[in-house]
Amino acid sequence: MQIFITGVPKLDFEMVALYSLTIYAKDNHGAIASQTIFVEIEDVNEPPAFIGSLAHDDQVTEIYITEDTAHGTIIYKAAAKDPEDAVLEYFISPESSSFTIDSSGTISTATALDFERGMRSFSLVIRVVDPGGLFATGNLKIFLINVNNKDPTLACSLFSIENGVFRVTSTNSTLHHDVNITLDEEIPVGKMIAMCQAADEDNLGELIFGLDTADDYFAVDKEKGTVVTTTRLDVDKTGFASALSFSIKACDGDERCAAIPVTTYIRGINDNPPFCDRYLIRYTGNKKIAKDTVIAKLSCHDLDKPPDTIHYALDSGPVGFGRLFEQVPNAENFIQVTKELDYENPEVVAAGRIYEMMISVFDDLHPSHTVTVTILVVIAPDNDFSPKFQASHYTFSVPETSGAFYKVGQVTAIDEDHPANCLTYKIIKGDIQAVRRFWIHPISGMIELTTQPDYETVRQYNLTVEAVNCDRAHPRTAVATVTVDIEDENDEAPVCIPYLYTATISDNVVAGANVNGLKLNCHDRDSQDFEMRFEMASGNENLHFQLDPSRGSNTPKLIVKNPFNFASGAELRQRYHLVVHVIDDNLKYGKAIKPRTGTAIIDIYVIRTSTPPPPTSPEQRKGLTIVYTAINTYKSSDWYVPFIFTLMAVFFIGLISWMCFLLWKYRNIKSCSQKMTKEVSKSKPKRMKYVVGNKNQKGKNVITERRNEKLEVLTETTVYETVFDGEAVDPGMMLLYF
């Protein structure tokens, strides 16, 4: 007898270590014998096996971790079981894969991970080994997930502009230092001063450029990264800072930014010409001017920052080396006399006792701006006489509508000193308003208006005019009074307060009734209240409304002139927009004026009611009778209505004419037919009878008897018994009887 192993199930020491088998034997006679056999299974070392996802040899376990996972972070726990419950060891390969595994199967990161610069996935083999050297393997693949953990990088090219020359400075945000550039002032607005590019290793979205600045002199294109000027750069402007700082930024969607600090120094250029305190310097000497006398001091300045050096050059006249006048050494802006000038000296007399010279004033040479100062030297006798006005008081009249530059009048003064009548005029008192209305020409003495006067504000001005002679050292003066009367003119239109009126009335209001007590309130600054006239300019269709009185008052009432008649269908409008013209030409005293027109608006809404109009109450206007004979409902915009009626009338007349023509034609045809019938009857032979014969008898007439033979007439009469059915028929209608 042999015992075999079937193999199902497999022998497993760890499951069953001892089997007890009972064997039975039976002969042909039915006798039975048995024996028990014990089979002991010997333990054999078996390889360990993974538990979980690594247990499948044909599968790869995938793990996803972010690239910013910290060093030493546990990412997976491998588990295995040994049939003999032996202590197992775990190994990972390749060993330099940035991951480690400990004796318990815990896998953790061994280095810092970087999605952009390192490997983005790792294929690992995990091996578990028992003490007998048997092992099992599992496949593990680790993928890195990209995260936004890096700042963008920014690279810029910045432009310096000095004297119109470009210079480029390149930098990037990784250098971490400030950039200084210099710009000329007055460069064009919109000039590009920087061009930047940005990159992001994470590449998780678009980058946006920005500018951190405390002012609005520069701006950056958010998409292109170009920096331009947005405002005029003027170092000469008060409060302008010559050093402007800002930072160019590039940021991703998570506000991780790269920045480059920039300091811009604005360099002043020579863009302003010099200016002088006086461009005409007049020096007057009494009889004699001593040698080395300073006759002029030129005081000129430059607004550029830093200020340019001012130079003074001789332009024309008797000035220069070896001439009557020269510049003071080491002081170019001082002009002095080189020799004594005497009023009685023939040379001075020949020159007319007046010397004129011109000095050119300019700043730096690149570029250069030049202005000219004129110097007049007058040698005069002593200032013994005061100027005198030809009249001590002047009176002028000015129309109220006169505008600027209107010549009011001229005052004249004389001075007997030499030079004769060298006078200047000015108004020293009397022009009392905040805005000066008068100006006097300093040489001619002509008084002019600077603005239009207002009669309603000031009707008369009392000016004081002063005349000053040309002696600057000891000037003499004279004064005169000038009275300027403003002539009233109609230059202002009437004004109604308020400008817009609204009212609501019912359609049963009677003629002569005041509309809701509505009363205009109009005034005119340059006319009397009774000098106004009121007109309905537009909106008063069918003449329902009237202002009472229409002239001679500034507070007319709005009354109903013609009642409303909605029941007849002639009235359709319920809203009236009345435009009232207020004209100030109701001349009670016959004044000749130019009328002015003001405007008031009245909006009226008419409410339709079914109640009859109330009787006229005694409280309505007494003594006022309004007579109207008809209501004209025609509108100029309804021109097509009479046109259509005219066309209909023409069509109707044409239709009647056509019917008359047809009737006349019918009567003529009937008359002709009757006439022809009679003629045909007369032309037929008597005692003839025509009988239709056989078709084969052609051209033959069969006469059976004479035509004038008396014919026999057969009359058949049928009598019906009529029964009234309750109905009678009449052309055009049906009658029903009961």
XYZ file of C-alpha atoms in Angstrom:
738
model
C 0.000 0.000 0.000
C 1.327 3.477 -0.970
C 0.147 6.883 0.168
C 0.540 9.822 -2.273
C 0.284 13.556 -1.804
C -2.504 15.052 -3.940
C -1.117 18.605 -3.751
C -4.511 20.159 -3.016
C -4.232 21.906 -0.699
C -0.510 22.325 -0.447
C 1.198 21.141 2.644
C 1.917 24.012 4.981
C 3.796 23.502 8.192
C 2.545 26.759 9.540
C -1.055 25.688 8.961
C -0.999 21.975 9.845
C 2.149 20.348 11.245
C 0.700 16.818 11.898
C -1.840 14.748 9.989
C -3.637 11.665 11.534
C -4.711 9.239 8.787
C -6.997 6.189 9.492
C -6.747 3.461 6.888
C -9.543 0.895 6.540
C -9.221 -2.524 4.829
C -12.201 -4.690 3.793
C -12.220 -8.203 2.259
C -14.747 -9.840 0.053
C -16.628 -11.247 2.989
C -17.141 -7.828 4.491
C -14.587 -8.079 7.198
C -13.044 -4.706 8.068
C -9.700 -3.823 9.598
C -8.216 -0.326 10.284
C -4.912 1.263 11.195
C -4.005 4.833 12.096
C -0.950 6.476 10.564
C 0.517 9.798 11.762
C 2.187 11.995 9.121
C 4.429 14.757 10.525
C 5.225 17.711 8.257
C 8.747 19.010 8.456
C 9.168 22.798 8.520
C 10.844 24.319 5.438
C 11.960 28.026 5.221
C 9.580 29.953 2.878
C 10.087 33.428 1.403
C 8.228 36.367 2.930
C 5.357 38.112 1.081
C 4.244 41.771 0.912
C 0.909 42.819 2.256
C -1.140 45.520 0.506
C -0.495 47.160 -2.841
C 3.047 45.727 -3.108
C 1.714 42.165 -2.910
C 0.865 42.185 -6.633
C 3.968 41.340 -8.622
C 2.496 42.594 -11.884
C 1.500 46.021 -10.546
C 3.406 49.188 -9.706
C 2.310 51.218 -6.747
C 2.246 54.937 -7.559
C 2.747 57.653 -4.958
C 2.359 61.438 -5.578
C 4.091 63.925 -3.322
C 4.684 67.679 -3.636
C 8.123 68.932 -4.436
C 8.285 70.947 -1.234
C 7.991 67.823 0.953
C 10.444 68.307 3.815
C 13.500 66.141 4.374
C 12.691 63.045 6.492
C 8.962 63.094 5.719
C 7.391 59.619 5.727
C 5.719 58.976 2.414
C 4.936 55.233 2.496
C 4.874 52.230 4.873
C 5.793 48.879 3.289
C 4.365 45.816 5.098
C 5.395 42.162 4.630
C 4.774 38.863 6.431
C 7.032 35.840 6.849
C 5.422 32.399 7.102
C 7.872 31.509 9.840
C 7.230 34.836 11.619
C 10.893 35.596 11.332
C 12.295 39.103 11.651
C 12.402 40.683 8.202
C 14.699 43.308 6.738
C 13.796 45.892 4.109
C 16.002 47.284 1.369
C 15.452 49.951 -1.277
C 17.150 50.323 -4.628
C 18.641 52.314 -6.064
C 20.082 53.535 -2.812
C 20.871 57.030 -4.166
C 17.238 57.702 -5.072
C 16.639 60.481 -2.510
C 14.578 58.066 -0.391
C 15.423 55.742 2.518
C 13.705 52.794 4.174
C 14.182 51.633 7.770
C 13.920 48.202 9.321
C 10.177 48.552 9.771
C 9.551 49.294 6.066
C 8.958 53.030 6.517
C 9.985 54.984 3.439
C 10.891 58.668 3.880
C 12.599 61.446 1.913
C 16.362 61.609 2.250
C 17.054 64.867 0.386
C 15.273 68.047 -0.690
C 13.205 67.566 -3.836
C 12.994 70.007 -6.770
C 10.500 69.560 -9.577
C 12.190 72.096 -11.870
C 15.853 71.185 -11.350
C 15.838 67.496 -10.399
C 14.051 64.299 -11.296
C 10.298 64.497 -11.489
C 9.653 60.757 -10.894
C 11.462 57.903 -9.139
C 11.155 54.133 -9.831
C 12.031 52.180 -6.680
C 12.302 48.471 -5.956
C 11.461 47.466 -2.371
C 12.962 44.145 -1.206
C 12.073 42.272 1.994
C 14.462 39.491 3.147
C 14.021 36.833 5.855
C 16.925 35.432 7.920
C 17.327 32.542 5.521
C 18.008 34.885 2.635
C 14.695 34.370 0.918
C 13.118 37.611 -0.288
C 10.225 39.231 -2.067
C 10.210 42.422 -4.168
C 7.674 45.164 -4.892
C 7.677 48.020 -7.413
C 7.079 51.572 -6.227
C 6.975 54.730 -8.404
C 7.021 58.155 -6.839
C 5.886 61.260 -8.799
C 6.628 64.850 -7.799
C 3.856 67.456 -7.955
C 4.907 70.956 -9.013
C 4.045 73.691 -6.526
C 4.580 77.442 -6.576
C 7.543 77.587 -4.216
C 9.953 79.819 -6.132
C 9.948 83.549 -6.686
C 10.013 84.829 -10.268
C 13.189 86.323 -11.662
C 13.221 89.777 -13.191
C 15.750 91.177 -15.660
C 15.638 94.815 -16.751
C 17.503 97.150 -19.042
C 17.271 100.713 -17.729
C 18.109 103.759 -19.817
C 19.899 106.865 -18.641
C 19.435 109.991 -20.768
C 21.989 112.736 -20.218
C 22.255 115.599 -22.694
C 20.205 113.484 -25.083
C 22.714 110.568 -24.944
C 21.424 107.101 -24.035
C 23.238 104.777 -21.659
C 21.943 101.297 -20.820
C 22.230 99.630 -17.404
C 21.298 95.939 -17.197
C 20.433 94.167 -13.956
C 18.294 91.386 -12.545
C 16.500 90.664 -9.317
C 18.957 87.978 -8.215
C 21.685 90.593 -7.693
C 19.669 92.309 -4.940
C 21.041 95.813 -5.385
C 19.580 99.213 -6.259
C 19.956 100.692 -9.716
C 20.594 104.395 -10.286
C 19.773 106.118 -13.571
C 19.844 109.742 -14.652
C 17.258 111.452 -16.850
C 17.198 114.900 -18.411
C 14.246 116.983 -17.391
C 11.605 117.765 -20.014
C 11.990 114.448 -21.817
C 8.781 113.647 -23.718
C 5.869 112.150 -21.828
C 5.612 108.470 -22.757
C 9.366 108.058 -23.166
C 10.503 104.492 -22.370
C 13.114 104.405 -19.602
C 13.176 100.657 -18.848
C 12.423 97.388 -20.575
C 11.973 94.284 -18.417
C 11.484 90.548 -18.821
C 10.394 88.084 -16.152
C 10.523 84.291 -15.804
C 9.171 81.807 -13.297
C 10.638 78.308 -12.872
C 7.361 77.025 -11.482
C 5.606 78.079 -14.710
C 2.190 77.916 -13.093
C 0.664 81.014 -14.652
C 1.273 84.390 -16.220
C 3.428 87.015 -14.583
C 2.176 90.569 -14.114
C 4.458 93.595 -13.964
C 3.845 96.326 -11.434
C 5.396 99.513 -10.105
C 5.733 100.549 -6.471
C 6.043 104.323 -6.461
C 5.039 107.224 -4.271
C 4.220 109.514 -7.205
C 2.737 109.300 -10.666
C 5.708 110.237 -12.822
C 6.222 106.693 -14.168
C 4.047 103.735 -15.177
C 4.680 100.159 -16.312
C 2.894 98.061 -18.905
C 1.459 95.126 -16.927
C 1.974 92.676 -19.781
C 5.041 93.920 -21.667
C 7.084 95.250 -18.742
C 8.066 98.568 -20.338
C 8.384 101.569 -18.004
C 7.508 104.994 -19.436
C 7.149 108.536 -18.166
C 3.596 109.698 -17.582
C 4.068 113.287 -16.423
C 6.294 116.193 -17.337
C 9.596 116.145 -15.449
C 10.423 119.724 -14.481
C 13.049 120.285 -11.797
C 12.249 123.999 -11.867
C 8.754 123.303 -10.562
C 8.253 124.186 -6.925
C 8.296 121.106 -4.721
C 9.679 118.813 -7.407
C 12.038 116.165 -5.994
C 15.085 115.675 -8.187
C 15.467 112.067 -6.964
C 12.537 109.780 -7.662
C 12.458 106.210 -6.369
C 10.337 103.293 -7.477
C 10.505 99.497 -7.677
C 9.764 97.388 -10.731
C 7.974 94.163 -9.769
C 6.972 90.935 -11.466
C 4.468 88.805 -9.533
C 2.764 85.460 -10.119
C -0.762 84.512 -9.189
C 0.182 83.767 -5.572
C 1.776 87.186 -5.144
C 5.301 85.785 -5.129
C 7.271 88.680 -6.562
C 10.673 89.710 -7.780
C 11.628 93.375 -7.511
C 14.355 95.744 -8.687
C 14.632 99.054 -6.751
C 15.410 102.020 -9.002
C 16.417 105.557 -8.084
C 16.004 108.108 -10.866
C 17.935 111.370 -10.674
C 16.388 114.136 -12.748
C 19.046 116.360 -14.256
C 18.199 119.961 -14.942
C 18.765 121.356 -18.424
C 18.980 124.882 -19.705
C 15.330 125.211 -20.737
C 14.523 128.625 -19.271
C 15.825 131.921 -20.623
C 17.151 134.437 -18.136
C 14.891 137.250 -17.051
C 15.634 140.661 -15.634
C 13.900 142.773 -13.061
C 13.767 145.623 -15.583
C 14.194 145.646 -19.335
C 14.175 149.417 -19.638
C 16.506 151.280 -17.292
C 16.266 155.042 -17.337
C 18.821 157.218 -15.627
C 18.300 160.954 -15.423
C 21.144 163.254 -14.412
C 20.551 166.789 -13.274
C 22.819 169.018 -15.384
C 25.966 166.960 -14.716
C 26.903 163.292 -14.385
C 30.287 162.767 -12.723
C 32.897 160.363 -14.033
C 32.628 156.742 -12.798
C 28.970 157.268 -11.868
C 27.064 153.959 -12.090
C 24.091 154.741 -14.283
C 22.604 151.209 -14.441
C 22.637 148.012 -12.436
C 21.286 145.020 -14.327
C 19.635 142.449 -12.083
C 18.892 139.268 -14.001
C 18.102 135.740 -12.887
C 17.702 132.203 -14.208
C 15.009 129.732 -13.084
C 16.994 126.662 -14.096
C 18.199 124.372 -11.325
C 21.041 124.664 -10.694
C 20.952 128.273 -11.912
C 22.989 128.958 -15.015
C 25.728 131.571 -15.033
C 24.446 134.895 -16.331
C 26.646 136.746 -18.844
C 26.330 140.361 -19.924
C 27.592 141.472 -23.336
C 27.635 144.899 -24.973
C 25.230 144.998 -27.888
C 24.852 148.533 -29.265
C 25.180 152.193 -28.322
C 28.056 154.283 -26.914
C 29.198 151.605 -24.537
C 32.475 149.720 -24.522
C 36.184 150.241 -24.124
C 37.195 153.838 -24.908
C 33.599 155.089 -25.205
C 31.312 157.181 -22.988
C 30.027 154.173 -21.021
C 31.617 150.893 -20.015
C 31.083 147.852 -17.798
C 32.568 148.032 -14.329
C 35.555 145.665 -14.077
C 34.696 142.399 -12.318
C 31.053 143.461 -12.327
C 29.603 142.996 -15.804
C 26.090 143.966 -14.736
C 27.159 147.496 -13.704
C 27.431 150.258 -16.325
C 29.357 153.449 -15.471
C 30.306 156.762 -17.117
C 33.890 157.050 -18.359
C 33.988 160.855 -18.279
C 31.950 163.747 -16.958
C 28.771 164.612 -18.896
C 27.593 168.206 -18.684
C 24.180 169.430 -19.774
C 25.834 172.457 -21.437
C 28.607 170.448 -23.157
C 28.321 170.828 -26.964
C 28.868 167.109 -27.436
C 26.034 166.346 -25.044
C 23.852 168.954 -26.748
C 24.652 167.434 -30.140
C 23.591 164.017 -28.884
C 20.287 165.474 -27.761
C 21.250 164.965 -24.103
C 19.932 161.386 -24.422
C 22.047 158.254 -24.820
C 20.609 154.834 -25.587
C 22.499 151.551 -25.327
C 21.545 147.864 -25.345
C 23.031 145.064 -23.256
C 22.580 141.388 -24.196
C 21.983 139.014 -21.293
C 22.490 135.290 -21.904
C 23.002 132.094 -19.944
C 25.095 128.981 -20.671
C 26.202 128.343 -24.209
C 24.563 124.916 -24.679
C 21.927 125.972 -25.490
C 22.002 129.724 -25.049
C 19.029 131.981 -24.314
C 19.395 135.720 -24.786
C 17.350 138.721 -23.672
C 18.086 142.396 -24.203
C 18.039 145.269 -21.720
C 17.808 148.862 -22.930
C 19.467 151.665 -20.967
C 18.482 155.308 -21.453
C 20.663 158.036 -19.976
C 19.050 161.473 -19.913
C 20.877 164.628 -18.871
C 18.238 167.135 -17.760
C 18.128 170.435 -16.052
C 16.978 170.654 -12.477
C 13.462 169.413 -11.745
C 12.006 172.798 -10.817
C 8.422 172.461 -12.008
C 5.619 170.098 -11.093
C 3.390 168.678 -13.818
C -0.057 170.236 -14.328
C -3.256 168.741 -15.696
C -5.100 170.742 -18.303
C -8.215 170.343 -16.143
C -8.549 169.439 -12.495
C -11.735 167.455 -13.107
C -12.821 165.310 -16.050
C -16.256 163.820 -16.674
C -16.903 160.952 -19.077
C -19.947 158.810 -19.884
C -19.749 155.119 -20.730
C -22.607 152.959 -22.116
C -23.329 149.983 -19.918
C -22.838 147.558 -22.803
C -19.290 148.733 -23.520
C -16.706 145.974 -23.365
C -13.009 145.684 -22.709
C -10.657 148.141 -24.466
C -13.453 150.721 -24.780
C -11.819 154.154 -24.696
C -13.432 156.123 -21.877
C -11.512 159.358 -22.347
C -8.071 160.936 -22.166
C -6.472 163.085 -19.492
C -3.522 165.311 -20.327
C -0.876 166.942 -18.167
C 2.129 169.109 -19.072
C 5.582 169.435 -17.520
C 7.872 172.378 -18.234
C 11.011 170.561 -17.097
C 13.318 168.929 -19.604
C 12.510 166.692 -21.280
C 9.216 168.404 -21.752
C 6.085 166.455 -20.920
C 8.021 163.354 -19.874
C 5.170 162.032 -17.753
C 3.626 158.747 -16.736
C 0.013 158.312 -15.657
C -1.606 155.910 -13.218
C -4.924 155.501 -11.400
C -4.281 155.707 -7.683
C -7.829 155.672 -6.284
C -11.483 155.190 -7.156
C -11.491 151.830 -8.945
C -13.079 150.256 -5.901
C -14.202 146.824 -7.100
C -12.223 143.618 -6.687
C -11.848 143.342 -10.448
C -10.365 146.568 -11.755
C -12.536 147.969 -14.533
C -10.253 150.800 -15.708
C -6.740 151.019 -17.075
C -4.848 154.115 -18.076
C -2.129 154.151 -20.670
C 0.989 155.292 -18.781
C 2.245 157.471 -21.630
C -0.813 158.816 -23.465
C -3.171 159.096 -20.490
C -5.992 157.311 -22.359
C -8.407 155.595 -19.933
C -9.834 152.281 -21.157
C -12.201 149.645 -19.817
C -10.818 146.262 -18.816
C -14.229 144.631 -18.296
C -17.854 145.511 -19.019
C -19.393 147.799 -16.377
C -22.712 147.060 -14.682
C -25.092 149.960 -14.130
C -27.124 147.976 -11.599
C -24.008 147.432 -9.431
C -22.094 150.716 -9.683
C -23.540 153.719 -11.509
C -20.655 156.159 -11.083
C -16.897 155.923 -10.550
C -14.775 158.733 -9.134
C -11.181 158.067 -10.144
C -8.057 159.849 -9.069
C -5.343 159.983 -11.735
C -1.756 160.865 -10.903
C 0.855 162.228 -13.350
C 4.540 161.694 -12.416
C 7.445 163.333 -14.221
C 10.642 161.522 -15.275
C 12.856 162.589 -12.402
C 13.488 159.275 -10.648
C 15.491 160.806 -7.837
C 12.996 163.507 -6.910
C 9.811 162.924 -8.885
C 7.094 165.562 -8.917
C 3.415 164.685 -9.248
C 0.012 166.146 -10.039
C -3.471 164.670 -9.547
C -6.831 165.104 -11.243
C -10.255 163.621 -10.554
C -12.171 161.752 -13.223
C -15.889 161.030 -12.934
C -17.144 158.162 -15.073
C -20.924 157.895 -15.354
C -22.312 154.539 -16.453
C -25.257 154.966 -18.827
C -28.059 152.547 -18.214
C -28.939 150.248 -21.102
C -31.293 147.342 -21.433
C -28.697 144.589 -21.308
C -30.384 142.032 -19.075
C -33.366 139.805 -19.833
C -36.255 139.340 -17.400
C -35.939 136.375 -15.049
C -38.838 134.390 -13.588
C -38.457 132.668 -10.224
C -39.030 129.817 -10.335
C -38.181 129.044 -13.928
C -40.469 125.971 -14.116
C -44.106 125.843 -12.946
C -46.322 122.759 -12.753
C -50.076 122.488 -12.245
C -52.900 119.952 -12.487
C -56.472 120.918 -13.382
C -59.659 119.085 -14.270
C -61.316 119.346 -17.675
C -64.503 120.883 -16.253
C -62.809 124.136 -15.284
C -64.669 127.152 -16.635
C -63.325 129.969 -18.739
C -61.700 132.727 -16.745
C -60.696 130.509 -13.837
C -57.201 130.849 -12.422
C -55.198 127.637 -12.898
C -54.510 126.399 -9.352
C -53.757 129.941 -8.284
C -50.683 129.901 -10.522
C -49.017 133.271 -10.823
C -45.699 134.113 -12.482
C -43.138 136.114 -10.529
C -40.732 137.860 -12.916
C -38.247 140.684 -12.445
C -35.823 142.632 -14.604
C -32.745 144.304 -13.129
C -32.745 147.131 -15.654
C -36.487 147.591 -16.279
C -39.561 148.416 -14.223
C -41.947 145.624 -13.266
C -44.732 147.215 -15.310
C -42.545 147.241 -18.465
C -42.972 143.532 -19.178
C -45.065 141.821 -21.830
C -45.935 138.118 -21.813
C -46.424 135.871 -24.837
C -47.290 132.214 -25.206
C -44.475 131.113 -27.507
C -45.494 127.473 -27.905
C -47.533 124.661 -26.376
C -50.863 126.548 -26.127
C -52.805 124.385 -28.548
C -56.466 125.348 -29.093
C -55.744 128.527 -27.112
C -56.929 127.064 -23.818
C -54.726 129.262 -21.650
C -53.964 132.955 -21.320
C -51.869 135.126 -19.022
C -53.853 137.907 -17.400
C -52.786 140.619 -17.682
C -50.495 140.021 -20.639
C -48.617 143.308 -20.128
C -48.042 145.979 -17.517
C -47.433 143.588 -14.620
C -44.700 141.260 -13.430
C -47.067 138.806 -11.711
C -49.671 137.733 -14.301
C -52.048 134.912 -13.511
C -52.553 131.889 -15.738
C -56.265 131.582 -16.551
C -58.358 129.269 -18.716
C -59.385 131.058 -21.879
C -61.246 128.269 -23.706
C -62.777 125.351 -21.757
C -61.897 121.763 -22.559
C -64.264 119.524 -24.500
C -63.056 115.932 -24.357
C -66.568 114.550 -24.834
C -66.729 115.760 -28.447
C -63.525 113.972 -29.374
C -61.912 117.204 -30.550
C -59.684 117.306 -27.480
C -56.929 114.689 -27.284
C -54.078 116.349 -25.437
C -53.955 116.208 -21.670
C -50.412 117.503 -21.123
C -49.492 121.047 -22.055
C -45.905 122.329 -22.099
C -46.287 126.089 -22.244
C -43.258 128.175 -23.168
C -43.792 131.771 -22.054
C -41.637 134.608 -23.388
C -41.220 137.565 -21.051
C -40.272 140.663 -23.048
C -39.334 143.997 -21.509
C -40.587 146.191 -24.394
C -43.922 147.296 -22.889
C -42.863 150.939 -23.024
C -45.042 153.025 -20.784
C -42.892 156.126 -21.125
C -41.780 155.550 -24.707
C -38.121 154.809 -23.970
C -36.082 153.582 -26.931
C -34.554 150.298 -25.792
C -33.423 147.015 -27.258
C -35.926 144.533 -25.856
C -34.626 141.473 -24.052
C -36.557 138.236 -23.729
C -36.678 135.836 -20.814
C -38.372 132.468 -20.658
C -40.595 130.606 -18.217
C -41.928 127.061 -18.541
C -45.399 125.937 -17.374
C -46.302 122.228 -17.418
C -50.057 121.548 -17.025
C -51.771 118.201 -16.784
C -55.550 118.090 -17.478
C -57.524 115.402 -15.619
C -60.617 114.125 -17.390
C -63.745 114.025 -15.242
C -67.335 112.982 -15.901
C -68.935 115.681 -13.791
C -70.564 118.668 -15.568
C -68.801 122.000 -15.291
C -69.789 123.900 -12.143
C -71.614 127.195 -12.492
C -69.577 130.325 -12.447
C -69.071 131.404 -8.872
C -69.123 135.052 -7.870
C -65.575 134.594 -6.534
C -64.217 134.311 -10.076
C -62.855 137.357 -11.793
C -65.488 140.084 -11.599
C -66.007 142.246 -14.577
C -64.027 139.975 -16.903
C -65.922 138.770 -19.981
C -64.302 136.359 -22.408
C -66.092 135.750 -25.693
C -65.083 132.950 -28.015
C -66.883 131.850 -31.143
C -65.031 128.697 -32.199
C -62.291 126.366 -31.254
C -59.671 125.766 -33.853
C -58.518 122.169 -33.535
C -56.363 122.212 -36.610
C -52.702 121.427 -36.085
C -50.001 122.274 -38.554
C -48.628 118.777 -38.131
C -51.993 117.293 -39.320
C -51.663 118.575 -42.901
C -52.468 115.154 -44.295
C -56.092 115.248 -43.001
C -57.422 117.893 -45.464
C -55.266 116.326 -48.162
C -56.996 112.960 -47.679
C -60.452 114.596 -47.637
C -59.631 116.429 -50.872
C -58.557 113.198 -52.555
C -61.770 111.508 -51.409
C -63.873 114.371 -52.768
C -62.121 114.223 -56.151
C -62.576 110.445 -56.278
C -66.283 110.756 -55.375
C -66.896 113.400 -58.080
C -65.086 111.208 -60.630
C -67.212 108.195 -59.640
C -70.479 110.138 -60.025
C -69.318 111.463 -63.424
C -68.476 107.943 -64.581
C -71.911 106.633 -63.501
C -73.651 109.487 -65.327
C -71.642 108.683 -68.434
C -72.666 104.999 -68.262
C -76.358 105.949 -67.782
C -76.234 108.313 -70.725
C -74.604 105.658 -72.878
C -77.202 103.065 -71.832
C -80.069 105.366 -72.778
C -78.545 106.092 -76.179
C -78.050 102.395 -76.895
C -81.661 101.604 -75.865
C -83.051 104.389 -78.044
C -81.049 103.230 -81.049
C -82.139 99.610 -80.489
C -85.824 100.530 -80.416
C -85.457 102.636 -83.539
C -83.707 99.881 -85.446
C -86.353 97.354 -84.359
C -89.119 99.498 -85.845
C -87.238 99.958 -89.097
C -86.601 96.234 -89.415
C -90.306 95.464 -88.778
C -91.382 97.786 -91.579
C -88.961 96.360 -94.123
C -90.236 92.685 -93.827
C -92.785 91.446 -96.543
C -96.326 90.759 -95.305
C -98.159 87.441 -95.347
C -94.943 85.461 -95.178
C -94.118 82.684 -92.773
C -90.696 81.095 -92.533
C -90.504 77.438 -91.687
C -87.352 75.550 -91.108
C -87.223 72.711 -93.615
C -84.934 69.803 -94.285
C -81.220 70.386 -94.197
C -80.908 69.096 -97.770
C -83.178 71.793 -99.082
C -80.676 74.539 -99.515
C -81.666 78.046 -100.400
C -85.353 77.116 -100.452
C -88.034 78.863 -98.390
C -91.161 76.940 -97.663
C -94.207 79.254 -97.375
C -97.117 77.515 -95.721
C -99.599 80.381 -95.370
C -99.920 84.117 -95.422
C -98.305 86.039 -92.595
C -101.229 88.308 -91.984
C -103.463 85.376 -91.303
C -104.886 85.555 -87.753
C -103.072 83.212 -85.392
C -104.762 81.181 -82.709
C -103.630 82.072 -79.163
C -103.715 79.429 -76.430
C -103.810 80.727 -72.867
C -103.385 78.402 -69.864
C -104.350 79.647 -66.426
C -103.429 77.860 -63.183
C -105.228 78.776 -59.952
C -103.460 78.198 -56.612
C -104.944 78.395 -53.151
C -102.653 80.764 -51.267
C -101.885 80.250 -47.603
C -100.272 83.089 -45.575
C -97.144 81.763 -43.912
C -96.485 84.776 -41.692
C -93.743 86.186 -43.873
C -93.750 88.987 -46.402
C -90.797 89.725 -48.623
C -89.911 93.239 -49.490
C -86.846 94.311 -51.551
C -84.114 95.115 -49.124
C -85.905 93.937 -45.988
C -87.934 91.114 -44.433
C -91.210 91.656 -42.539
C -92.315 89.272 -39.842
C -95.883 89.247 -38.590
C -97.210 87.733 -35.389
